[in-house]
Short mmCIF file of C-alpha atoms in Angstrom, two decimals:
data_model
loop_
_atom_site.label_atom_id
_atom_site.label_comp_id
_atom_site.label_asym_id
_atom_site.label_seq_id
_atom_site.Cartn_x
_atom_site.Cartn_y
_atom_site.Cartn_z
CA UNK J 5 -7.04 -27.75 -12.45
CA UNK J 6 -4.26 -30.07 -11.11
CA UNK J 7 -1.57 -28.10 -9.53
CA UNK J 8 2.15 -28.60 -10.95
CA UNK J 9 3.63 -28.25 -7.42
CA UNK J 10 2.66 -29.67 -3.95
CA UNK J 11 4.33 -28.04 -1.14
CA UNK J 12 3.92 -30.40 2.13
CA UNK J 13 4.35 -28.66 5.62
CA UNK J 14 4.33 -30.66 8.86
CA UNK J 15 3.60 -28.58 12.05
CA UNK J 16 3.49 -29.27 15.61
CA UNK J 17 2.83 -26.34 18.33
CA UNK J 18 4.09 -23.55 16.15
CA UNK J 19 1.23 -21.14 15.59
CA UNK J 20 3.22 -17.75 16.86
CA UNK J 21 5.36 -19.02 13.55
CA UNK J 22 3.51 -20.72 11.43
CA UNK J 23 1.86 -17.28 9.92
CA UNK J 24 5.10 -16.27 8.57
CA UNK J 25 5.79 -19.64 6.96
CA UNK J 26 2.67 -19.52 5.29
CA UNK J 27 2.89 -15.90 3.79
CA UNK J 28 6.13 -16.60 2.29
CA UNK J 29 4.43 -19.40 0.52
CA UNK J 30 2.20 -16.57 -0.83
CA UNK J 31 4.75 -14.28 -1.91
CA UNK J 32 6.16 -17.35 -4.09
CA UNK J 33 6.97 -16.25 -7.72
CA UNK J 34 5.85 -19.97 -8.84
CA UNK J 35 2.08 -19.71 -8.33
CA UNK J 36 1.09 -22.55 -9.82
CA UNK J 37 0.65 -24.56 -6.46
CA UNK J 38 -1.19 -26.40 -3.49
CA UNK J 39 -0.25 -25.79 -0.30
CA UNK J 40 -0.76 -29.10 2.58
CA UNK J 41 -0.62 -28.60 6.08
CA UNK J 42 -0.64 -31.58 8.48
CA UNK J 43 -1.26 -30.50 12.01
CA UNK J 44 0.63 -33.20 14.40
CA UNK J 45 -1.83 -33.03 17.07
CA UNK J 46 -0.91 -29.49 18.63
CA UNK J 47 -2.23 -28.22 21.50
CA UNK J 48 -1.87 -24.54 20.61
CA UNK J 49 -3.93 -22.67 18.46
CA UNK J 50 -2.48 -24.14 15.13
CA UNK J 51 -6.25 -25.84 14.59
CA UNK J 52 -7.35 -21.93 14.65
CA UNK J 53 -4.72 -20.21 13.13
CA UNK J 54 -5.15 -22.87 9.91
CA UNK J 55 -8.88 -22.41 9.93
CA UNK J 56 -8.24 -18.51 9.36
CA UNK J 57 -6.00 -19.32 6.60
CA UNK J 58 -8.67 -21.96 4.74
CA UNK J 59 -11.05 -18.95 4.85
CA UNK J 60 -8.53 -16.57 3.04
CA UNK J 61 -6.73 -19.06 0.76
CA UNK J 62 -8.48 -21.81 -1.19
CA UNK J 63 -5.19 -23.51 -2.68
CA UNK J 64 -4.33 -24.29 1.01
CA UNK J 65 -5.77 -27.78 2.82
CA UNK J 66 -5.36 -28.28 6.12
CA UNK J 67 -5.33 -31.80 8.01
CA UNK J 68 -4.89 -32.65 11.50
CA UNK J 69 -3.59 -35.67 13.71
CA UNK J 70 -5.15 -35.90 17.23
CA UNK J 71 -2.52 -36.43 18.78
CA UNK J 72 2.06 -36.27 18.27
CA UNK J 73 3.18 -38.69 15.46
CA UNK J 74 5.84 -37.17 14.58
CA UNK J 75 6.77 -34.86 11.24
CA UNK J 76 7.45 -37.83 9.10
CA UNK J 77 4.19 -39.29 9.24
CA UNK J 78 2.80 -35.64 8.85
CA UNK J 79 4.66 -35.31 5.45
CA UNK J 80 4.01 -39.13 4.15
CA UNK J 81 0.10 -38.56 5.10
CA UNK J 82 0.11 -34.98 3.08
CA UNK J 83 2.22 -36.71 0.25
CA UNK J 84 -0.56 -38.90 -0.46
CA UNK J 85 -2.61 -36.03 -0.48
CA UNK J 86 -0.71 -34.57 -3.32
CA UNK J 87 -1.31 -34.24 -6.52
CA UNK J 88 1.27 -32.36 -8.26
CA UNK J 89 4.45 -33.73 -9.92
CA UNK J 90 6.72 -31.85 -8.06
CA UNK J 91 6.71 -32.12 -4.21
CA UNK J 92 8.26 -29.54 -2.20
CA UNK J 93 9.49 -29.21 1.52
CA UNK J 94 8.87 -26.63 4.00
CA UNK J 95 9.18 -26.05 7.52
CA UNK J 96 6.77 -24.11 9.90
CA UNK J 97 9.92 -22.25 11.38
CA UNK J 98 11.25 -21.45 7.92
CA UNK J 99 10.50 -19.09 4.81
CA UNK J 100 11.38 -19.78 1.57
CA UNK J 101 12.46 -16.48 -0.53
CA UNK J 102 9.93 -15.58 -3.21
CA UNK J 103 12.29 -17.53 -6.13
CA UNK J 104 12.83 -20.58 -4.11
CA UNK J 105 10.65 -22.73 -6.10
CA UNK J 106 10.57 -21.11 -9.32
CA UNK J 107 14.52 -21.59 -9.52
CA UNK J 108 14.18 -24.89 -8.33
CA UNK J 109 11.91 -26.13 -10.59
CA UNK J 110 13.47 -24.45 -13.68
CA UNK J 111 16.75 -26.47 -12.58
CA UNK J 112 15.02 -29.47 -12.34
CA UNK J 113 13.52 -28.42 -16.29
CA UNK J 114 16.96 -27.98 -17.28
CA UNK J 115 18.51 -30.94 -15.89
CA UNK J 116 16.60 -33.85 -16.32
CA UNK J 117 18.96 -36.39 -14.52
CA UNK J 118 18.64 -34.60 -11.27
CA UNK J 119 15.51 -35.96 -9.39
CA UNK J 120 15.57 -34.25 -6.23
CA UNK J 121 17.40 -30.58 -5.43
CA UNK J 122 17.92 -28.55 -2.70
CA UNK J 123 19.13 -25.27 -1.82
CA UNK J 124 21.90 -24.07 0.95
CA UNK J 125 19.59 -22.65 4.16
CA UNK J 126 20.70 -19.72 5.57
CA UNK J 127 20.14 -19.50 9.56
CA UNK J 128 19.22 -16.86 10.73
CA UNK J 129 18.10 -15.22 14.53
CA UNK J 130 15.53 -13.80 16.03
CA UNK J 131 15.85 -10.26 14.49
CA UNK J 132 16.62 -11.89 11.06
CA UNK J 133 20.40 -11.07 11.34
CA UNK J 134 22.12 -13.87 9.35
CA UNK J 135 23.99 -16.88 11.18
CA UNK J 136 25.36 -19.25 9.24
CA UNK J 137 24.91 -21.48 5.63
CA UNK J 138 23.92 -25.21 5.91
CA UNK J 139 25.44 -27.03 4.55
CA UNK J 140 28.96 -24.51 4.87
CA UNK J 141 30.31 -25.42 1.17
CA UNK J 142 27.20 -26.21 -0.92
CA UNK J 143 29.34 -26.30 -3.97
CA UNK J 144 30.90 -29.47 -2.34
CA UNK J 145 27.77 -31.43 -2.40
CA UNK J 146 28.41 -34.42 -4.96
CA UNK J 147 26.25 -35.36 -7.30
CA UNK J 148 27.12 -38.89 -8.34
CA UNK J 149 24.70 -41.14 -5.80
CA UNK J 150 26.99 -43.08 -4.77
CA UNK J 151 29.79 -40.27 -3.76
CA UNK J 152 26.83 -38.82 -2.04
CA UNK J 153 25.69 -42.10 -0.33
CA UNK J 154 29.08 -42.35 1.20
CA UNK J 155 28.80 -38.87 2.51
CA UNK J 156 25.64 -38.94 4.17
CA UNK J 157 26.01 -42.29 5.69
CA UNK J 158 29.70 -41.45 7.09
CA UNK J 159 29.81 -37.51 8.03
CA UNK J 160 27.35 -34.88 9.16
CA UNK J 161 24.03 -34.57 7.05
CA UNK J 162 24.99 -32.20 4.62
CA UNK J 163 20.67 -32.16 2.49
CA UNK J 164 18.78 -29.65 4.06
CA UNK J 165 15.09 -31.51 3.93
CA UNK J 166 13.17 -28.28 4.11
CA UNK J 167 15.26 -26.73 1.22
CA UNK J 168 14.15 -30.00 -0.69
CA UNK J 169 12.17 -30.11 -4.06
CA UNK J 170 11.51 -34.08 -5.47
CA UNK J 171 10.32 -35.16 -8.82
CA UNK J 172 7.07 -36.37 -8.03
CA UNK J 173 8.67 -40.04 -9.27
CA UNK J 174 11.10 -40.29 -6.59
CA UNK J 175 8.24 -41.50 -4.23
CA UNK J 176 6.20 -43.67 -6.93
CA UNK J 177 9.24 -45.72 -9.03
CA UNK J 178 10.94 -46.27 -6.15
CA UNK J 179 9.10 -46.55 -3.37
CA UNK J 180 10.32 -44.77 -0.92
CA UNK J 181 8.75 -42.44 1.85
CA UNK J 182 9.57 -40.41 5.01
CA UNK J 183 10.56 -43.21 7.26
CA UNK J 184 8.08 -43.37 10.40
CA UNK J 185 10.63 -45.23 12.58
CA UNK J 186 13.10 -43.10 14.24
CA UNK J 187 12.69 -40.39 16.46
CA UNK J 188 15.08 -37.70 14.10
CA UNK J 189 16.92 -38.25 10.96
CA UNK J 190 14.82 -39.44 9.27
CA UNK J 191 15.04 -37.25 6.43
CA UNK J 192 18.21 -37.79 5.68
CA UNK J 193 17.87 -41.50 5.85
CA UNK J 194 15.46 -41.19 3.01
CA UNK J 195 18.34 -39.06 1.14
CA UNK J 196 20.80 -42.11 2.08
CA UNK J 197 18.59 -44.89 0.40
CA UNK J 198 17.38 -42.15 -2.71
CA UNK J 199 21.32 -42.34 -3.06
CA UNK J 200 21.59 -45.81 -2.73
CA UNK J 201 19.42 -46.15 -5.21
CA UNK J 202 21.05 -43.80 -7.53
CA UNK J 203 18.74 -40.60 -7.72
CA UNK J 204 21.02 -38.03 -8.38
CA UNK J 205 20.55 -35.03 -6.39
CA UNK J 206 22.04 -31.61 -6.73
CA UNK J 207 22.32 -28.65 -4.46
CA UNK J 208 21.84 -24.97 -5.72
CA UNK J 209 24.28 -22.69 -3.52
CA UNK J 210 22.10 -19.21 -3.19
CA UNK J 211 20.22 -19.73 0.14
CA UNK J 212 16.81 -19.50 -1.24
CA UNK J 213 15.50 -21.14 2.35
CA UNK J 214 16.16 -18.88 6.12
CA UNK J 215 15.34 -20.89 8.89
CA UNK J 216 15.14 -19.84 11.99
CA UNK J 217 17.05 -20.76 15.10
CA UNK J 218 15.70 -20.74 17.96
CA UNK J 219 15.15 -22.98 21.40
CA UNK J 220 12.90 -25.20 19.72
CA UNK J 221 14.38 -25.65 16.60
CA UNK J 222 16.64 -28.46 17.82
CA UNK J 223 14.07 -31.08 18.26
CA UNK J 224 10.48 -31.14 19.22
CA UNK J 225 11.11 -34.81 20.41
CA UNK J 226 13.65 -34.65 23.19
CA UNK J 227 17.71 -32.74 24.44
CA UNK J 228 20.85 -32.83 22.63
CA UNK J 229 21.77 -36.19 23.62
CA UNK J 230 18.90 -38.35 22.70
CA UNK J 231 19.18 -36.83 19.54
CA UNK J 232 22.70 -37.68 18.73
CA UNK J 233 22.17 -41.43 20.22
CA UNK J 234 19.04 -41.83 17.43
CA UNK J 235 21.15 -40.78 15.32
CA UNK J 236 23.00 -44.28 16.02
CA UNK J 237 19.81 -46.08 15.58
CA UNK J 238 19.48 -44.56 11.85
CA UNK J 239 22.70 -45.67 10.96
CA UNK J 240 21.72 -49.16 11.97
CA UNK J 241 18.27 -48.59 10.49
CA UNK J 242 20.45 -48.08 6.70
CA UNK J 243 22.55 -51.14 7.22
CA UNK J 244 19.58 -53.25 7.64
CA UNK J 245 17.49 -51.52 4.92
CA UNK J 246 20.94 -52.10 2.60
CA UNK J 247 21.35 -55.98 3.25
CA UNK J 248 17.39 -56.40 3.13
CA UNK J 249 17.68 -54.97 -0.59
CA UNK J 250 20.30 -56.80 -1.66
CA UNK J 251 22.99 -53.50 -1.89
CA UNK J 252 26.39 -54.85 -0.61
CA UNK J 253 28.81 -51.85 -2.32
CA UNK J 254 28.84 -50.34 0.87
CA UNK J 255 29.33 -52.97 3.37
CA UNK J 256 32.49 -51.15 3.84
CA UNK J 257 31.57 -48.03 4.88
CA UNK J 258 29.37 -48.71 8.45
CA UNK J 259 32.30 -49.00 10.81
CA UNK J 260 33.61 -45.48 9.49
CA UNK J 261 30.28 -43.99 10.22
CA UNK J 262 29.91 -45.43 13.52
CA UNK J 263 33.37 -44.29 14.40
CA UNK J 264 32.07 -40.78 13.44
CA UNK J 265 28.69 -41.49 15.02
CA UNK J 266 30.75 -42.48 18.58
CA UNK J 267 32.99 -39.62 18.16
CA UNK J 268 29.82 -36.87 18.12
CA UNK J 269 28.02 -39.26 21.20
CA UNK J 270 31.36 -39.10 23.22
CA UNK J 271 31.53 -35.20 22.49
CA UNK J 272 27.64 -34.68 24.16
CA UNK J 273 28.56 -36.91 26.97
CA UNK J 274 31.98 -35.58 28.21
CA UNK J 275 33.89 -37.01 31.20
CA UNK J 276 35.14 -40.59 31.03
CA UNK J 277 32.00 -41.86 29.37
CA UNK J 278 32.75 -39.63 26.22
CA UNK J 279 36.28 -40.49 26.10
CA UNK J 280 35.32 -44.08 25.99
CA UNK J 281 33.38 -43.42 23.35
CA UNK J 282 36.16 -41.70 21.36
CA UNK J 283 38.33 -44.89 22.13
CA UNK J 284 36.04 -47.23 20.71
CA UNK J 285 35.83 -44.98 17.88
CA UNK J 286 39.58 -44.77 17.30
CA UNK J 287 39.40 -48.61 17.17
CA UNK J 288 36.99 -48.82 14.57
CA UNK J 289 38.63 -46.21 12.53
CA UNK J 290 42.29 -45.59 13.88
CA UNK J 291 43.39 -43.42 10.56
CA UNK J 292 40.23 -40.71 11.48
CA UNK J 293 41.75 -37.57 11.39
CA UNK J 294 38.35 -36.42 13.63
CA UNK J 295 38.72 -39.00 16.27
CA UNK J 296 42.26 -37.73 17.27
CA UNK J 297 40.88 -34.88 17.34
CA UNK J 298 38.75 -35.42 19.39
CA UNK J 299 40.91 -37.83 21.81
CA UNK J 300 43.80 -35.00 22.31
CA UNK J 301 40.58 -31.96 23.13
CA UNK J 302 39.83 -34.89 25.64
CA UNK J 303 43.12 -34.79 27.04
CA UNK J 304 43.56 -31.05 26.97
CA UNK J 305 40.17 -30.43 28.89
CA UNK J 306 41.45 -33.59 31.42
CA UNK J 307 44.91 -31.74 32.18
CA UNK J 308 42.91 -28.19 32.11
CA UNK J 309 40.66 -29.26 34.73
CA UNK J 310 43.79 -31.29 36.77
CA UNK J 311 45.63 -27.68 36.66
CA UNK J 312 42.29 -25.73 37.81
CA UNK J 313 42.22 -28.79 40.97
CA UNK J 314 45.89 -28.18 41.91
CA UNK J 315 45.56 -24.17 42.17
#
């Protein structure tokens, strides 16, 4: 019997994790599921940890990449394998709370508009003590497209992909898929052109998703600062993707995100290089209320350090 939900999990050199991940998929109230698992070429014992689970839970599959290709072609290889006709995101550092999907899917029942919705995540540490909710106001998050479009393509990334549960349509009518090309962000350039496209998206405020943080949660591609920089790369990766389908109502709108983009690079570089940055941002957006910000903390750690010199 075809399952009525698909939930896709990409991991990569997880398996002291990737056991927890999985049983909170169990404890799900929504049963009615599959459960795909694209190993990204790790060289731990994922392949062995997986193989134990095959042998003690038949609505899980389990597929493997010999080598790193990243998450995004992990998920778009294990959405093909899908089959039901909603398609839900997990992460192998994450649970999702035994209602996650039932509540999610009854909203998406109830509201027929809304195409893709997520929940708020709730960090948490080590010894489970809570952190702090991503995104900080979910009842903020807009729901006309367009409102949203501007958001995502201007400030930080406010749609937490592994919180994320699509219509199965969102991939088939419109095309779209986890895009393959940059090294991060990429989920939330798929949110950008969803939005650009006018899916309408909501966000549910109860956590219903903890994720962990920990060393490796950042990135398993790379430090702080070749993170931020690709995150320049996706921007320009959306303004060519806009122009190459025709969407001009946002021409307007790139040199305020790159003014926000050089803002966050300038912050990770520090010294003169970073407060070139925030200079060039200022010119491209010399009303930003962040940029000044950023300019005067600039100056303040410049006249700290000058005072620290001279005693």
């Amino acid at each position: 019997m075809t399952p009525r939900l698909s939930i896709i999990l990409a991991t990569h050199n997880r398996a002291a994790l990737l056991n927890t991940a999985l049983e909170a998929l169990q404890r799900q109230t929504f049963q009615d599921f599959e459960i795909l698992v694209v190993d990204d070429g790790s060289s731990d014992p994922t392949p062995e940890v997986l193989a134990a689970w095959q042998k003690k839970e038949p609505r899980l599959q389990a597929f493997r990449f010999p080598d790193c290709r990243g998450c995004n072609a992990a998920r778009n290889l294990a959405l093909g394998k899908a089959r039901g006709i909603y398609i839900g995101i997990t992460d192998d550092d994450d649970v999702s709370l035994p209602g996650r999907f039932e509540t999610q899917i009854a909203f998406l029942e109830e509201n027929p508009s809304v195409q893709i919705v997520f929940s708020s995540i709730q960090y948490i540490d080590l010894e489970r003590r809570p952190l702090r909710l991503w995104p900080e106001f979910p009842e903020r998050f807009p729901r006309e497209p367009d409102r949203l479009f501007e958001v995502l393509f201007t400030q930080p990334n406010i749609a937490p992909n592994s919180a994320a549960l699509f219509r199965r349509e969102v991939f088939d009518k419109f095309r779209l898929s986890f895009p393959e090309n940059v090294i991060s962000g990429g989920d939330r350039l798929l949110y950008m052109k969803a939005a650009a496209l006018g899916v309408q998206m909501a966000m549910l405020a109860e956590p219903w998703v903890h994720a962990l943080s920990h060393e490796g949660h950042v990135s398993l591609t790379g430090d702080i600062l070749k993170i931020t920089r690709n995150k320049r790369a996706v921007l320009d990766e959306m303004r060519s993707w806009l122009k190459e389908n025709g969407i001009h109502r946002f021409d307007g709108l790139y040199a305020k995100a790159l003014s926000y983009q050089l803002i966050i690079e300038g912050r990770a570089c520090g010294g003169v290089k970073g407060l070139f940055l925030v200079l060039k941002a200022l010119g491209l957006n010399p009303s930003g209320r962040y940029a000044w910000e950023t300019f005067f903390w600039f100056l303040k750690k410049a006249a700290r350090r000058a005072r620290l010199t001279a005693a």
